[in-house]
mmCIF file with all atom_site columns, C-alpha atoms in Angstrom:
data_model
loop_
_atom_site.group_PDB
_atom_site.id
_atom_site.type_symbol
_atom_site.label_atom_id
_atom_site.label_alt_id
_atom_site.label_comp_id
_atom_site.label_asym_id
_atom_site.label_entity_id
_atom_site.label_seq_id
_atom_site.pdbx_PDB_ins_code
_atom_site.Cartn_x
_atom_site.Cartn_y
_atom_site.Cartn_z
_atom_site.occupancy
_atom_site.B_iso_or_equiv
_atom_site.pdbx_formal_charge
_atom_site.auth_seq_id
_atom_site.auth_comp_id
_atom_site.auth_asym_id
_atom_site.auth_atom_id
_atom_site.pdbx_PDB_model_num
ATOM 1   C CA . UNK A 1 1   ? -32.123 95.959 160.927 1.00 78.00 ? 1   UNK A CA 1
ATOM 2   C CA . UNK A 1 2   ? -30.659 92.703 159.831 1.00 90.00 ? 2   UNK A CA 1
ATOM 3   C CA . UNK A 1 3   ? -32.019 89.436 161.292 1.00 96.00 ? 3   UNK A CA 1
ATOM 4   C CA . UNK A 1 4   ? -30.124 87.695 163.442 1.00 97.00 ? 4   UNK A CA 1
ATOM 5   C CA . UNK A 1 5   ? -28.629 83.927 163.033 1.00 98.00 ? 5   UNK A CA 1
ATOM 6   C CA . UNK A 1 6   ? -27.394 81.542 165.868 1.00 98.00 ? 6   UNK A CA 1
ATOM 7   C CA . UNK A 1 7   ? -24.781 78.688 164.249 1.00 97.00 ? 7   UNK A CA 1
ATOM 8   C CA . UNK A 1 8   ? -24.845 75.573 166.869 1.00 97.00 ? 8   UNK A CA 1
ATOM 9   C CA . UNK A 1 9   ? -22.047 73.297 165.671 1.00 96.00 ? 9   UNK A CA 1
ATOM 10  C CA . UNK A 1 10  ? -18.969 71.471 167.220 1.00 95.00 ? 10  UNK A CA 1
ATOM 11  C CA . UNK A 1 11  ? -17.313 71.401 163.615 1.00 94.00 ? 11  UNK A CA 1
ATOM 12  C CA . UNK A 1 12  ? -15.167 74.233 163.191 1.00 94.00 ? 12  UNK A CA 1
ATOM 13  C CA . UNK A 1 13  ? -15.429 73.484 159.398 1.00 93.00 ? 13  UNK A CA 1
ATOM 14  C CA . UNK A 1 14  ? -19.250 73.647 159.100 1.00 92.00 ? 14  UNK A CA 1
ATOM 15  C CA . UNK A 1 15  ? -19.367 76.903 161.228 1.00 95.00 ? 15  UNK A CA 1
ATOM 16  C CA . UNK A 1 16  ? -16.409 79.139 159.406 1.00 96.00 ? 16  UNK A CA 1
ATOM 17  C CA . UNK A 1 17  ? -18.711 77.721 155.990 1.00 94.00 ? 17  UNK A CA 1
ATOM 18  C CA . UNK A 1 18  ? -22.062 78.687 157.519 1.00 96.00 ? 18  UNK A CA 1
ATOM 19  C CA . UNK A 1 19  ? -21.104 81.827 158.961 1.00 96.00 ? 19  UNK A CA 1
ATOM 20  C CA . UNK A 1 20  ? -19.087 83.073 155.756 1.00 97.00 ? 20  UNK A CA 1
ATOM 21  C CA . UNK A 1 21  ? -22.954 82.268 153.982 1.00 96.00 ? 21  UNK A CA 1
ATOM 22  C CA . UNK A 1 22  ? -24.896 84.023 156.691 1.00 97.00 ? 22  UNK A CA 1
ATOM 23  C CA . UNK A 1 23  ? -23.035 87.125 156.590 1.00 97.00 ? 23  UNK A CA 1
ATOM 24  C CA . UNK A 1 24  ? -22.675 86.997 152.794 1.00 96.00 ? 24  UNK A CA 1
ATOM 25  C CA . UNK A 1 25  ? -26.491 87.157 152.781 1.00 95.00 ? 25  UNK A CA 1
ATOM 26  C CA . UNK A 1 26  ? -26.220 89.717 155.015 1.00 96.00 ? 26  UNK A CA 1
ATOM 27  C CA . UNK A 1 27  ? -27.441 88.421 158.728 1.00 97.00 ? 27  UNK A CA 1
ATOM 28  C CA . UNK A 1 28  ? -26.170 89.277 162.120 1.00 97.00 ? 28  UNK A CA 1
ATOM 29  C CA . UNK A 1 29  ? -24.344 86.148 163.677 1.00 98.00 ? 29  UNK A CA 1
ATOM 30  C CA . UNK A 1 30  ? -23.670 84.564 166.543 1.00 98.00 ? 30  UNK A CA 1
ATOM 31  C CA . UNK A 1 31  ? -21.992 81.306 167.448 1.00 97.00 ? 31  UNK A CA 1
ATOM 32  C CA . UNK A 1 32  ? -22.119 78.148 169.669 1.00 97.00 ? 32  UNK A CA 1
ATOM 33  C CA . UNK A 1 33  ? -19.768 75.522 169.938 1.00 96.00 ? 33  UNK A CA 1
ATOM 34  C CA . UNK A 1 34  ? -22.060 73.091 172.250 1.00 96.00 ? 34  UNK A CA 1
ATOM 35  C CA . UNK A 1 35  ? -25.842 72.934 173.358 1.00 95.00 ? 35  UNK A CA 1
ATOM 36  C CA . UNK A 1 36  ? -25.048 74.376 176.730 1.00 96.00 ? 36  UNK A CA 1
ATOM 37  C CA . UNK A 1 37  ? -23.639 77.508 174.882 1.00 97.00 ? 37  UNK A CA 1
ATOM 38  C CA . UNK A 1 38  ? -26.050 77.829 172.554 1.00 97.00 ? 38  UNK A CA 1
ATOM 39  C CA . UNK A 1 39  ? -28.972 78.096 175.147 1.00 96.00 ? 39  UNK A CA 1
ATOM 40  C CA . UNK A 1 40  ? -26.469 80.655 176.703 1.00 97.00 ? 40  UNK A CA 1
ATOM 41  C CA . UNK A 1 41  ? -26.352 82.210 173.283 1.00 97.00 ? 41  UNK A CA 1
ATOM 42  C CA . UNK A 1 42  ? -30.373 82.218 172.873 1.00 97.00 ? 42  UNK A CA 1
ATOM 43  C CA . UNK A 1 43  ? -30.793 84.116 175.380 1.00 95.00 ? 43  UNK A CA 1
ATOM 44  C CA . UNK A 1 44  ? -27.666 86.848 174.819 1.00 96.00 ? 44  UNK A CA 1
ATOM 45  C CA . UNK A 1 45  ? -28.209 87.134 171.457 1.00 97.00 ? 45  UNK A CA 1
ATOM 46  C CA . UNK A 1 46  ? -31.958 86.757 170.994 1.00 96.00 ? 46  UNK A CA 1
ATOM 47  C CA . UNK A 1 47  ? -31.522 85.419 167.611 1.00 98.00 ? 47  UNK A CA 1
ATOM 48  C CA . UNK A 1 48  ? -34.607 85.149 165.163 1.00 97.00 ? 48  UNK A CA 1
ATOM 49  C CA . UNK A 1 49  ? -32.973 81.643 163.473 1.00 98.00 ? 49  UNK A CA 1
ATOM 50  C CA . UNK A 1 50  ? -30.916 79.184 164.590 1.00 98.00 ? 50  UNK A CA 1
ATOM 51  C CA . UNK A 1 51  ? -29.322 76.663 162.357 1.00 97.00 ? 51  UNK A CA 1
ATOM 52  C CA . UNK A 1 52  ? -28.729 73.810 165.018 1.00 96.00 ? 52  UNK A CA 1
ATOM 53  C CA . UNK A 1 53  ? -26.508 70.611 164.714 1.00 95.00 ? 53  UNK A CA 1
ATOM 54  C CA . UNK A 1 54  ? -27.897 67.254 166.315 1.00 94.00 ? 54  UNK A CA 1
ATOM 55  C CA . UNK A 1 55  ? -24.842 65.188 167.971 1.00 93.00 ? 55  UNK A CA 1
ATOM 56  C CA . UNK A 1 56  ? -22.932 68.070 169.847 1.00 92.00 ? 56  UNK A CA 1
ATOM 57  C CA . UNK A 1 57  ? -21.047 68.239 173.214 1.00 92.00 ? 57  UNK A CA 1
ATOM 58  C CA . UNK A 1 58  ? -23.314 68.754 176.677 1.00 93.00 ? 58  UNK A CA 1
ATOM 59  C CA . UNK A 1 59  ? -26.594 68.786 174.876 1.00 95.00 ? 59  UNK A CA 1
ATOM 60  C CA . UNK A 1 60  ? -27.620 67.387 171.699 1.00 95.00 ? 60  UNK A CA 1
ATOM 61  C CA . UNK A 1 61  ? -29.456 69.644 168.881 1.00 95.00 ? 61  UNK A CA 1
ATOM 62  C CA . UNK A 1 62  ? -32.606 67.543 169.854 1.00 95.00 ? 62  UNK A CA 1
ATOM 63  C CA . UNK A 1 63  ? -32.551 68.401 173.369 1.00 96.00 ? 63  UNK A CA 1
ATOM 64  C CA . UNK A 1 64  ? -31.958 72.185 172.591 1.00 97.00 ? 64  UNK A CA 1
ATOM 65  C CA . UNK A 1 65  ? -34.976 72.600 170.308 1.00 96.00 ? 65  UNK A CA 1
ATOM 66  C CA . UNK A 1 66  ? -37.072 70.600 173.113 1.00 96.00 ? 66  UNK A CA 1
ATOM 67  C CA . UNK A 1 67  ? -35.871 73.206 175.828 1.00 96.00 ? 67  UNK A CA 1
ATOM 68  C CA . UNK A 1 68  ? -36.786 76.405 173.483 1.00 97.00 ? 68  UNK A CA 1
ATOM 69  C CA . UNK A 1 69  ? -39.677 75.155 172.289 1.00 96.00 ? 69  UNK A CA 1
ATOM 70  C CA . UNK A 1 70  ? -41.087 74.371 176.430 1.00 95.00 ? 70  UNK A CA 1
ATOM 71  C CA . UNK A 1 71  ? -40.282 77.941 176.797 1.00 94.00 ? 71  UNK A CA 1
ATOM 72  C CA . UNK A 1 72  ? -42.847 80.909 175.302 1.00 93.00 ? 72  UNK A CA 1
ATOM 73  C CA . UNK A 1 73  ? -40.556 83.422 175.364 1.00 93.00 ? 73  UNK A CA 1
ATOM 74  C CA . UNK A 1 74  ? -38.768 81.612 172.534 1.00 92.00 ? 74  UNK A CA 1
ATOM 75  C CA . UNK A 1 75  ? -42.406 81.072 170.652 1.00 87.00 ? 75  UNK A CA 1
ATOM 76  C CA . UNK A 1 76  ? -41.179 82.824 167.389 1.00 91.00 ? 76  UNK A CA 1
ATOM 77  C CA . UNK A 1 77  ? -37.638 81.656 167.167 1.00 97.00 ? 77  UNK A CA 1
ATOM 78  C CA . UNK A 1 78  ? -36.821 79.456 163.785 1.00 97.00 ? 78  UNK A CA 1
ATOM 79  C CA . UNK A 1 79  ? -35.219 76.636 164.341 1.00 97.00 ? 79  UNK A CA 1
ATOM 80  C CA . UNK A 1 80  ? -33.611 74.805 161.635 1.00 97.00 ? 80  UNK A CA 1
ATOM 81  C CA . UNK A 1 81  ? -31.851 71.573 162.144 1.00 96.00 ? 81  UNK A CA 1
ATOM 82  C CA . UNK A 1 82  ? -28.617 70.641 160.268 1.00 92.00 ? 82  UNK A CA 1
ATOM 83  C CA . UNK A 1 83  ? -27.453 67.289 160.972 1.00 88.00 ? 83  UNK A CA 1
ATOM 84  C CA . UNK A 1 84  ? -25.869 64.462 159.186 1.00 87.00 ? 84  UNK A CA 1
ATOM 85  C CA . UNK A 1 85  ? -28.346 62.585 160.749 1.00 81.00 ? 85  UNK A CA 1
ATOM 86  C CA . UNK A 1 86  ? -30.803 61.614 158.043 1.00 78.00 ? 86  UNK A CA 1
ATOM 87  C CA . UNK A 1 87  ? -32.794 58.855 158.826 1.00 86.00 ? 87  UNK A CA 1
ATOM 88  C CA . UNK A 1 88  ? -36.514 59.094 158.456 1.00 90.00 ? 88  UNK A CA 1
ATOM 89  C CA . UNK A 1 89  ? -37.093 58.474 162.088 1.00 91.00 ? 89  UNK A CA 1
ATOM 90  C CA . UNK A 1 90  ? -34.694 61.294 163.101 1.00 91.00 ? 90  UNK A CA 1
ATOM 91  C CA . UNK A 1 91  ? -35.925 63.802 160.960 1.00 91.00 ? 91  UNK A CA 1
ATOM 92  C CA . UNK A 1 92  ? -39.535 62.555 162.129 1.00 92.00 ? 92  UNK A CA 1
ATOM 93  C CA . UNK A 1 93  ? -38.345 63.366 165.450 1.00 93.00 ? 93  UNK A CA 1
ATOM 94  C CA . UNK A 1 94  ? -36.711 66.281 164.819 1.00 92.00 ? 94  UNK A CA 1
ATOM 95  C CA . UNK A 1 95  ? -40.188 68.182 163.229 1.00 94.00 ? 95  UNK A CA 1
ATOM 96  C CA . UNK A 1 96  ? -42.179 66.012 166.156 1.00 95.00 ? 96  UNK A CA 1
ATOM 97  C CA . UNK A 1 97  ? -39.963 67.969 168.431 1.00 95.00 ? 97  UNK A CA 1
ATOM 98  C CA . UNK A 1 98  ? -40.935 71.587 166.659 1.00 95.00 ? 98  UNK A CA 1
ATOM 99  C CA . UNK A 1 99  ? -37.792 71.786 164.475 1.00 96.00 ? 99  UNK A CA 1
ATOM 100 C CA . UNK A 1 100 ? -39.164 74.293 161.515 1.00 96.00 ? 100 UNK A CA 1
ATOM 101 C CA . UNK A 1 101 ? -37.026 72.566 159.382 1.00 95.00 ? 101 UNK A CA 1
ATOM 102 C CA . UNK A 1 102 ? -34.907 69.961 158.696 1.00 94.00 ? 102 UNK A CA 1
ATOM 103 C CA . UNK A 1 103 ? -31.605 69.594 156.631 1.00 94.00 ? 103 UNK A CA 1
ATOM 104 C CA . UNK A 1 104 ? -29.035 66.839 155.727 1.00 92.00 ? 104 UNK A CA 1
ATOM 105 C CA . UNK A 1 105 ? -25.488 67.178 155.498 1.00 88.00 ? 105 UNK A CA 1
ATOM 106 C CA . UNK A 1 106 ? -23.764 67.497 153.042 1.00 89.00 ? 106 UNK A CA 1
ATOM 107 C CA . UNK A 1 107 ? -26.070 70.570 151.961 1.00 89.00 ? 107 UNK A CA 1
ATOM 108 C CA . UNK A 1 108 ? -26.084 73.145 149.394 1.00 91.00 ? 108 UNK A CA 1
ATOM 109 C CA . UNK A 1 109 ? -25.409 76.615 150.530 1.00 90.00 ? 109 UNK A CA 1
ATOM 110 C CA . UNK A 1 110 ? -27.589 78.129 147.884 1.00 90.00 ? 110 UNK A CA 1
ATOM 111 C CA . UNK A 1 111 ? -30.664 76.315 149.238 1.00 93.00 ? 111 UNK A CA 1
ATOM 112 C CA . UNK A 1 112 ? -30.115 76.462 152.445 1.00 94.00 ? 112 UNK A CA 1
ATOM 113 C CA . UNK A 1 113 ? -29.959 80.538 152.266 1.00 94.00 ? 113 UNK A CA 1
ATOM 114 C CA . UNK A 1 114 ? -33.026 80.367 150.273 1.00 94.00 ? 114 UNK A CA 1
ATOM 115 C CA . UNK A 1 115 ? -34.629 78.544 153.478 1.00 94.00 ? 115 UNK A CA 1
ATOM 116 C CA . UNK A 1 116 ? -33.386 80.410 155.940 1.00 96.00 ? 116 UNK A CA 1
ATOM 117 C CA . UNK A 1 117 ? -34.821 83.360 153.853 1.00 96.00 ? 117 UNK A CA 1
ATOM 118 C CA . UNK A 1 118 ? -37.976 81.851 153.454 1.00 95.00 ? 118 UNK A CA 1
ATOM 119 C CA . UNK A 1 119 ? -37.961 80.844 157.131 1.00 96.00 ? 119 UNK A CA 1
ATOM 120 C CA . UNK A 1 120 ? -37.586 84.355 158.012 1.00 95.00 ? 120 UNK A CA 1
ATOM 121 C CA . UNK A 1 121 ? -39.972 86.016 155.443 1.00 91.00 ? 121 UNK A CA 1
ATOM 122 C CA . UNK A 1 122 ? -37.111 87.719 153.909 1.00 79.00 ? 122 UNK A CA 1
ATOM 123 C CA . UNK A 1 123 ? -37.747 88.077 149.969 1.00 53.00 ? 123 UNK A CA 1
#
């Protein structure tokens, strides 16, 4: 069964990019415009991964990993933060915060897949 993939983003851009790479590598996906949606998402879609942009609509990236990480039933969910936001002190806040990663904008697809992999213990 393939593992499943939650894309939180307000750029149409970076989603159509990061959900042609998802599928390519052959995940299940599922995607949220806004941090309101994607805690809607979360819990409709039960994904294992979520790749989660900081400055969005409603809620911010930060306060979405803060809310599924104060909730158990969310204990093994991967979260993966990818923000343009790449200051020291935000991507110190964004692992403080339980973040299982952390990656800048502009990114490379190749690596990122290989995280996400990784992330997921998929060889």
């Amino acid at each position: 069964m393939a593992k499943k993939v939650l894309i939180v983003d307000d750029e149409p851009n970076i989603v159509i990019s990061l959900e042609f790479l998802m599928k390519k590598e052959g995940f299940e996906v599922a995607v949220a415009g806004d941090g309101e949606a994607a805690l809607a998402q979360v819990a409709a879609f039960q994904p294992d991964l979520i790749l989660l942009d900081v400055m969005m609509p409603k809620k911010s990236g930060f306060e979405v990993c803060e809310s599924l990480r104060a909730d158990p039933a969310h204990a093994g969910l991967k979260i993966v933060i990818l923000t343009a936001k790449g200051r020291e002190t935000e991507v110190a806040k964004g692992l403080a915060i339980g973040a299982d990663a952390y990656v800048t904008k502009p990114f490379s697809p190749k690596a990122l897949a290989v995280q996400v992999k990784q992330l997921l213990e998929i060889a």
